[in-house]
Amino acid sequence: RRRSARSKFGSAPGDHRGPFSLRPCGLGGLNIRLMVSTVRSDKDYVMPPTSMHNDKGRKAQRGTALIEFTLVLPMLLVMTVAAVDFGRAFFVKNVVAQAAREGVRLRAVSSSADSALVRDRVLQVANAANVTVSQLAINGPDATRQVKVTVTAEFNWIFPGVFNLFGANFTNPMSLTGEAVMRNEGSS
């Protein structure tokens, strides 16, 4: 007598699972027996059936995404505005520092009589980036033959109040300064 594969490996008591079709039923729908029937694990624990059409959980979750969005949106906007403002401030600070480096290099290889050339070069670098220089100081050479150029520009924050919420004391306008020092190579 031939034994079936099911009885060969043994079956749990109360196991009434039979073969089922994996093909769609009717007009293209899935076999509902696959989704609603009880599920057994390897340890013969019967998991409760779940319904695909449970609206109770859905009703409890309605509006949750909207509430979470309204809680996250203000912080997201503050971080975006802060990133934009700090990005602009770093840009202006870098332009001012580059203008000071360009000016001090020109002053280091020329004489002190060429201060107008240094001033023009600093303004050329700053104006190329639409940064307005408010102060420019050309010093030196000192006893160690060092020359120094200091460039200051005024920076206006778009939203200074955003930073004041976190204890920062940013005012409009804020002075950003770039300074560069080099050894004088030209005549005094």
Coordinates of N, CA and C in Angstrom, one line a residue:
R1 N 0.8 -1.2 0.0 CA 0.0 0.0 0.0 C 0.9 1.2 0.0
R2 N 0.5 2.2 -0.8 CA 1.2 3.4 -1.0 C 0.8 4.5 0.0
R3 N 1.7 5.2 0.6 CA 1.4 6.3 1.6 C 1.5 7.6 0.9
S4 N 0.7 8.5 1.3 CA 0.8 9.9 0.7 C 1.9 10.6 1.4
A5 N 2.3 11.7 0.7 CA 3.4 12.5 1.2 C 3.0 13.2 2.5
R6 N 1.8 13.5 2.7 CA 1.3 14.2 3.9 C 1.4 13.2 5.1
S7 N 1.0 12.0 5.0 CA 1.0 11.1 6.1 C 2.4 10.6 6.3
K8 N 3.3 10.7 5.3 CA 4.6 10.2 5.5 C 5.4 11.1 6.5
F9 N 5.2 12.4 6.4 CA 5.8 13.4 7.3 C 5.0 13.7 8.6
G10 N 3.8 13.2 8.6 CA 3.0 13.4 9.8 C 2.2 14.7 9.6
S11 N 1.1 14.7 10.3 CA 0.3 16.0 10.2 C -0.2 16.2 11.7
A12 N -0.3 17.5 11.9 CA -0.7 17.9 13.3 C -2.2 17.6 13.4
P13 N -2.7 17.3 14.6 CA -4.1 17.1 14.8 C -4.9 18.3 14.5
G14 N -6.0 18.2 13.8 CA -6.8 19.3 13.5 C -6.3 20.1 12.2
D15 N -5.3 19.5 11.6 CA -4.8 20.1 10.4 C -5.7 19.8 9.2
H16 N -6.5 20.7 8.7 CA -7.4 20.5 7.6 C -7.0 21.3 6.4
R17 N -5.8 21.6 6.3 CA -5.3 22.3 5.1 C -5.3 21.4 3.9
G18 N -5.8 21.8 2.9 CA -5.8 21.0 1.7 C -5.1 21.8 0.6
P19 N -4.9 21.2 -0.5 CA -4.2 21.9 -1.6 C -5.1 23.0 -2.1
F20 N -4.5 24.1 -2.5 CA -5.3 25.2 -3.0 C -4.6 25.8 -4.3
S21 N -5.4 26.4 -5.1 CA -4.9 26.9 -6.3 C -4.2 28.3 -6.1
L22 N -3.1 28.5 -6.8 CA -2.5 29.8 -6.7 C -2.9 30.7 -7.9
R23 N -3.7 30.2 -8.8 CA -4.2 30.9 -9.9 C -5.3 31.9 -9.5
P24 N -5.4 33.0 -10.2 CA -6.5 33.9 -9.9 C -7.8 33.3 -10.1
C25 N -8.8 33.7 -9.3 CA -10.1 33.1 -9.4 C -11.0 34.2 -10.1
G26 N -12.0 33.8 -10.7 CA -13.0 34.7 -11.3 C -12.4 35.6 -12.4
L27 N -12.7 36.9 -12.2 CA -12.2 37.9 -13.2 C -10.9 38.5 -12.8
G28 N -9.9 37.7 -12.5 CA -8.6 38.3 -12.2 C -8.4 38.5 -10.8
G29 N -9.3 38.2 -9.9 CA -9.1 38.4 -8.4 C -8.2 37.3 -7.9
L30 N -7.7 37.6 -6.7 CA -6.8 36.6 -6.0 C -7.7 35.6 -5.3
N31 N -7.2 34.4 -5.0 CA -7.9 33.4 -4.2 C -8.0 33.9 -2.8
I32 N -9.1 34.2 -2.3 CA -9.3 34.8 -1.0 C -9.0 33.8 0.1
R33 N -9.0 32.5 -0.2 CA -8.6 31.5 0.8 C -7.2 31.7 1.3
L34 N -6.3 32.2 0.4 CA -4.9 32.4 0.8 C -4.7 33.5 1.8
M35 N -5.6 34.5 1.7 CA -5.4 35.7 2.6 C -6.2 35.6 3.9
V36 N -7.3 34.9 4.0 CA -8.1 34.9 5.1 C -8.0 33.7 6.0
S37 N -7.5 32.6 5.5 CA -7.4 31.4 6.2 C -6.4 31.5 7.4
T38 N -6.6 30.7 8.4 CA -5.7 30.7 9.5 C -4.3 30.3 9.0
V39 N -3.3 30.8 9.7 CA -1.9 30.5 9.3 C -1.3 29.7 10.4
R40 N -0.6 28.6 10.1 CA 0.0 27.7 11.0 C 1.6 27.9 10.9
S41 N 2.2 27.9 12.1 CA 3.7 28.0 12.1 C 4.2 26.6 12.2
D42 N 5.5 26.4 12.1 CA 6.1 25.1 12.2 C 5.9 24.5 13.6
K43 N 5.6 25.3 14.6 CA 5.4 24.7 16.0 C 3.9 24.4 16.3
D44 N 3.1 24.4 15.2 CA 1.7 24.1 15.3 C 0.9 25.2 16.2
Y45 N 1.4 26.4 16.1 CA 0.6 27.5 16.8 C -0.3 28.1 15.7
V46 N -1.6 28.2 16.0 CA -2.5 28.8 15.1 C -2.6 30.3 15.3
M47 N -2.2 31.0 14.3 CA -2.3 32.5 14.3 C -3.7 32.9 14.0
P48 N -4.2 33.9 14.6 CA -5.6 34.4 14.3 C -5.7 34.9 12.9
P49 N -6.8 34.7 12.3 CA -7.0 35.3 10.9 C -7.0 36.8 10.9
T50 N -6.5 37.4 9.9 CA -6.6 38.8 9.7 C -7.5 39.1 8.5
S51 N -8.2 40.2 8.6 CA -9.1 40.6 7.6 C -8.4 41.6 6.7
M52 N -8.5 41.5 5.4 CA -8.0 42.6 4.5 C -8.8 43.8 4.5
H53 N -10.0 43.7 5.0 CA -10.9 44.9 5.0 C -11.2 45.4 6.4
N54 N -10.2 45.5 7.2 CA -10.4 46.0 8.6 C -10.3 47.5 8.6
D55 N -11.4 48.2 8.7 CA -11.4 49.7 8.6 C -11.2 50.3 10.0
K56 N -11.3 49.5 11.1 CA -11.2 50.0 12.4 C -9.8 50.7 12.6
G57 N -8.7 50.0 12.2 CA -7.4 50.5 12.3 C -7.2 51.7 11.4
R58 N -7.8 51.7 10.3 CA -7.6 52.8 9.4 C -8.3 54.1 9.9
K59 N -9.5 53.9 10.6 CA -10.1 55.1 11.1 C -9.3 55.6 12.3
A60 N -8.7 54.8 13.0 CA -7.8 55.3 14.1 C -6.6 56.0 13.6
Q61 N -6.2 55.8 12.4 CA -5.0 56.4 11.9 C -5.3 57.6 11.0
R62 N -6.5 57.9 10.8 CA -6.9 59.0 9.9 C -6.4 60.3 10.5
G63 N -5.7 61.1 9.7 CA -5.2 62.4 10.1 C -3.9 62.4 10.8
T64 N -3.4 61.2 11.0 CA -2.1 61.1 11.7 C -0.9 61.7 10.9
A65 N -0.9 61.5 9.6 CA 0.1 62.1 8.7 C 0.0 63.6 8.7
L66 N -1.2 64.1 8.7 CA -1.4 65.6 8.8 C -0.8 66.2 10.1
I67 N -1.1 65.5 11.2 CA -0.7 66.0 12.5 C 0.9 66.0 12.5
E68 N 1.4 64.9 12.1 CA 2.9 64.7 12.1 C 3.5 65.8 11.2
F69 N 2.9 66.0 10.1 CA 3.5 67.0 9.1 C 3.4 68.4 9.8
T70 N 2.3 68.8 10.5 CA 2.3 70.1 11.1 C 3.2 70.2 12.2
L71 N 3.6 69.1 12.9 CA 4.6 69.2 13.9 C 6.0 69.3 13.4
V72 N 6.3 68.7 12.3 CA 7.6 68.7 11.7 C 7.9 69.9 10.8
L73 N 6.9 70.4 10.2 CA 7.1 71.5 9.2 C 7.8 72.7 9.8
P74 N 7.4 73.3 11.0 CA 8.1 74.4 11.5 C 9.6 74.2 11.7
M75 N 9.9 73.1 12.3 CA 11.4 72.8 12.5 C 12.1 72.6 11.1
L76 N 11.5 72.0 10.2 CA 12.1 71.9 8.8 C 12.3 73.3 8.2
L77 N 11.3 74.2 8.3 CA 11.5 75.5 7.8 C 12.6 76.3 8.5
V78 N 12.7 76.2 9.8 CA 13.7 76.9 10.6 C 15.1 76.4 10.2
M79 N 15.2 75.0 10.0 CA 16.5 74.5 9.6 C 16.9 74.9 8.1
T80 N 15.9 75.0 7.3 CA 16.1 75.5 5.9 C 16.6 76.9 5.9
V81 N 15.8 77.8 6.6 CA 16.2 79.2 6.6 C 17.6 79.4 7.3
A82 N 17.9 78.6 8.3 CA 19.2 78.7 9.0 C 20.3 78.3 8.0
A83 N 20.1 77.3 7.2 CA 21.1 76.8 6.3 C 21.3 77.8 5.2
V84 N 20.2 78.4 4.7 CA 20.4 79.5 3.7 C 21.1 80.7 4.2
D85 N 20.7 81.1 5.4 CA 21.4 82.3 6.0 C 22.9 82.0 6.3
F86 N 23.2 80.9 6.9 CA 24.6 80.6 7.2 C 25.4 80.4 5.9
G87 N 24.8 79.8 4.9 CA 25.5 79.7 3.6 C 25.8 81.0 3.1
R88 N 24.9 82.0 3.1 CA 25.2 83.3 2.6 C 26.3 84.0 3.4
A89 N 26.2 83.8 4.8 CA 27.3 84.4 5.6 C 28.6 83.8 5.3
F90 N 28.7 82.5 5.2 CA 30.0 81.9 4.9 C 30.5 82.4 3.5
F91 N 29.6 82.5 2.6 CA 30.0 83.0 1.2 C 30.7 84.4 1.4
V92 N 30.0 85.3 2.1 CA 30.5 86.7 2.2 C 31.8 86.7 3.0
K93 N 31.9 85.8 4.0 CA 33.2 85.8 4.8 C 34.3 85.3 3.9
N94 N 34.1 84.3 3.1 CA 35.1 83.8 2.2 C 35.5 84.8 1.1
V95 N 34.5 85.5 0.6 CA 34.9 86.6 -0.4 C 35.7 87.7 0.2
V96 N 35.4 88.1 1.5 CA 36.2 89.1 2.2 C 37.6 88.6 2.5
A97 N 37.7 87.3 2.9 CA 39.0 86.8 3.1 C 39.8 86.7 1.8
Q98 N 39.2 86.3 0.7 CA 39.9 86.2 -0.5 C 40.3 87.6 -1.0
A99 N 39.5 88.6 -0.8 CA 39.9 90.0 -1.2 C 41.1 90.4 -0.4
A100 N 41.1 90.1 0.9 CA 42.2 90.5 1.7 C 43.5 89.8 1.2
R101 N 43.4 88.5 0.9 CA 44.6 87.8 0.4 C 45.1 88.3 -0.9
E102 N 44.2 88.7 -1.8 CA 44.6 89.3 -3.1 C 45.3 90.6 -2.9
G103 N 44.7 91.4 -2.0 CA 45.3 92.7 -1.7 C 46.6 92.7 -1.0
V104 N 46.8 91.8 -0.1 CA 48.1 91.7 0.6 C 49.1 91.1 -0.3
R105 N 48.8 90.2 -1.2 CA 49.8 89.7 -2.1 C 50.3 90.8 -3.0
L106 N 49.4 91.6 -3.5 CA 49.8 92.7 -4.4 C 50.6 93.8 -3.6
R107 N 50.2 94.0 -2.4 CA 51.0 94.9 -1.5 C 52.4 94.3 -1.2
A108 N 52.5 93.0 -1.0 CA 53.8 92.4 -0.6 C 54.8 92.5 -1.8
V109 N 54.3 92.5 -3.0 CA 55.3 92.6 -4.1 C 55.4 94.0 -4.7
S110 N 54.7 94.9 -4.2 CA 54.8 96.3 -4.7 C 55.3 97.2 -3.6
S111 N 55.3 98.5 -3.9 CA 55.7 99.5 -2.8 C 54.5 100.1 -2.2
S112 N 54.8 100.8 -1.1 CA 53.6 101.4 -0.3 C 53.0 102.5 -1.1
A113 N 53.7 103.0 -2.2 CA 53.1 104.0 -3.0 C 52.0 103.5 -3.9
D114 N 51.9 102.1 -4.0 CA 50.9 101.5 -4.8 C 49.7 101.1 -4.0
S115 N 49.4 101.8 -3.0 CA 48.2 101.5 -2.2 C 46.9 101.6 -3.0
A116 N 46.9 102.5 -3.9 CA 45.7 102.6 -4.8 C 45.4 101.4 -5.6
L117 N 46.5 100.7 -6.1 CA 46.4 99.5 -6.8 C 45.8 98.4 -5.9
V118 N 46.3 98.4 -4.6 CA 45.8 97.4 -3.7 C 44.3 97.6 -3.4
R119 N 44.0 98.8 -3.2 CA 42.5 99.1 -2.9 C 41.7 98.7 -4.1
D120 N 42.1 99.0 -5.4 CA 41.4 98.6 -6.6 C 41.2 97.1 -6.7
R121 N 42.3 96.4 -6.4 CA 42.3 94.9 -6.5 C 41.3 94.3 -5.5
V122 N 41.3 94.8 -4.2 CA 40.4 94.4 -3.2 C 39.0 94.6 -3.6
L123 N 38.7 95.8 -4.1 CA 37.3 96.2 -4.5 C 36.9 95.3 -5.8
Q124 N 37.8 95.0 -6.7 CA 37.5 94.2 -7.8 C 37.1 92.8 -7.4
V125 N 37.8 92.2 -6.5 CA 37.5 90.9 -6.0 C 36.1 90.9 -5.3
A126 N 35.9 91.9 -4.4 CA 34.7 91.9 -3.7 C 33.5 92.3 -4.6
N127 N 33.6 93.2 -5.5 CA 32.5 93.6 -6.4 C 32.1 92.4 -7.4
A128 N 33.1 91.6 -7.7 CA 32.8 90.5 -8.6 C 31.8 89.5 -8.0
A129 N 31.7 89.5 -6.6 CA 30.8 88.6 -5.9 C 29.6 89.4 -5.3
N130 N 29.5 90.7 -5.7 CA 28.4 91.6 -5.2 C 28.5 91.8 -3.7
V131 N 29.7 91.9 -3.2 CA 29.9 92.2 -1.8 C 30.4 93.6 -1.7
T132 N 29.8 94.4 -0.9 CA 30.2 95.8 -0.7 C 31.1 95.9 0.5
V133 N 32.3 96.4 0.2 CA 33.3 96.6 1.3 C 33.0 97.9 2.0
S134 N 33.0 97.8 3.3 CA 32.7 98.9 4.2 C 34.0 99.6 4.7
Q135 N 35.0 98.8 5.0 CA 36.3 99.3 5.5 C 37.4 98.5 4.9
L136 N 38.5 99.2 4.6 CA 39.7 98.6 4.1 C 40.9 99.3 4.7
A137 N 41.8 98.4 5.3 CA 43.0 99.0 6.0 C 44.2 98.2 5.4
I138 N 45.2 99.1 5.0 CA 46.4 98.5 4.5 C 47.5 99.0 5.5
N139 N 48.2 98.0 6.2 CA 49.2 98.3 7.2 C 50.5 97.7 6.8
G140 N 51.6 98.4 7.1 CA 52.9 97.8 7.0 C 53.7 98.4 5.9
P141 N 54.9 98.0 5.8 CA 55.6 96.9 6.5 C 56.0 97.4 7.9
D142 N 55.9 96.5 8.8 CA 56.4 96.8 10.2 C 57.8 96.4 10.4
A143 N 58.3 96.3 11.6 CA 59.7 96.0 11.9 C 60.1 94.6 11.4
T144 N 59.2 93.7 11.3 CA 59.4 92.3 10.8 C 59.1 92.2 9.3
R145 N 58.9 93.3 8.7 CA 58.6 93.4 7.2 C 57.3 92.7 6.8
Q146 N 56.4 92.7 7.7 CA 55.1 92.1 7.5 C 54.1 93.2 7.0
V147 N 53.3 92.9 6.0 CA 52.2 93.8 5.6 C 50.9 93.1 5.8
K148 N 49.9 93.9 6.2 CA 48.6 93.3 6.5 C 47.5 94.1 5.9
V149 N 46.6 93.4 5.3 CA 45.4 94.0 4.7 C 44.1 93.5 5.4
T150 N 43.3 94.4 5.9 CA 42.1 94.0 6.6 C 40.9 94.5 5.8
V151 N 40.0 93.7 5.5 CA 38.8 94.0 4.7 C 37.5 93.7 5.5
T152 N 36.6 94.6 5.6 CA 35.4 94.4 6.4 C 34.2 94.7 5.4
A153 N 33.2 93.9 5.5 CA 31.9 94.0 4.8 C 30.8 93.9 5.7
E154 N 29.7 94.5 5.4 CA 28.5 94.4 6.2 C 27.6 93.3 5.6
F155 N 27.1 92.5 6.5 CA 26.2 91.4 6.1 C 24.9 91.5 6.7
N156 N 23.8 91.4 5.9 CA 22.4 91.5 6.4 C 21.8 90.1 6.4
W157 N 21.4 89.6 7.6 CA 20.7 88.3 7.7 C 19.3 88.5 7.1
I158 N 18.8 87.4 6.5 CA 17.4 87.4 5.9 C 16.4 87.3 7.1
F159 N 16.7 86.4 8.0 CA 15.8 86.1 9.1 C 16.6 86.1 10.4
P160 N 17.0 87.3 11.0 CA 17.8 87.3 12.2 C 17.0 86.8 13.4
G161 N 15.7 86.9 13.4 CA 14.9 86.5 14.5 C 14.9 85.0 14.7
V162 N 15.1 84.2 13.6 CA 15.2 82.8 13.7 C 16.3 82.4 14.7
F163 N 17.5 83.0 14.6 CA 18.6 82.7 15.4 C 18.4 83.2 16.9
N164 N 17.7 84.3 17.0 CA 17.4 84.8 18.3 C 16.5 83.8 19.2
L165 N 15.8 83.0 18.5 CA 15.0 82.0 19.2 C 15.8 81.0 20.0
F166 N 17.1 80.8 19.5 CA 18.0 79.8 20.1 C 19.0 80.5 20.9
G167 N 18.9 81.8 21.2 CA 19.8 82.5 22.1 C 20.9 83.2 21.4
A168 N 21.0 83.1 20.1 CA 22.1 83.9 19.4 C 21.7 85.3 19.3
N169 N 22.7 86.2 19.3 CA 22.4 87.6 19.2 C 22.9 88.2 17.9
F170 N 22.2 87.9 16.8 CA 22.6 88.3 15.5 C 21.9 89.6 15.2
T171 N 22.6 90.6 14.8 CA 22.0 91.9 14.5 C 22.2 92.2 13.0
N172 N 21.4 93.1 12.5 CA 21.5 93.5 11.1 C 22.0 95.0 11.2
P173 N 23.0 95.4 10.4 CA 23.9 94.5 9.7 C 25.0 94.0 10.6
M174 N 25.6 92.9 10.2 CA 26.7 92.3 11.0 C 28.0 92.5 10.2
S175 N 29.1 92.8 10.9 CA 30.4 93.1 10.2 C 31.1 91.7 10.1
L176 N 31.6 91.4 8.9 CA 32.4 90.2 8.6 C 33.7 90.7 8.1
T177 N 34.8 90.3 8.8 CA 36.1 90.8 8.5 C 37.0 89.7 8.0
G178 N 37.8 90.0 7.0 CA 38.9 89.1 6.5 C 40.2 89.8 6.6
E179 N 41.2 89.1 7.0 CA 42.5 89.7 7.3 C 43.6 88.7 6.7
A180 N 44.6 89.3 6.1 CA 45.7 88.5 5.5 C 47.0 89.3 5.8
V181 N 48.1 88.5 6.1 CA 49.4 89.0 6.4 C 50.4 88.2 5.6
M182 N 51.4 89.0 5.0 CA 52.4 88.4 4.2 C 53.7 89.2 4.5
R183 N 54.8 88.6 4.2 CA 56.1 89.2 4.3 C 56.3 90.1 3.1
N184 N 56.8 91.3 3.3 CA 57.0 92.3 2.2 C 58.2 91.9 1.4
E185 N 58.0 91.7 0.1 CA 59.0 91.3 -0.8 C 59.5 92.5 -1.7
G186 N 58.7 93.5 -1.8 CA 59.0 94.6 -2.6 C 59.7 95.7 -1.8
S187 N 59.8 96.9 -2.4 CA 60.4 98.0 -1.6 C 59.4 98.5 -0.7
S188 N 59.8 99.2 0.4 CA 58.9 99.7 1.4 C 58.0 100.7 0.8

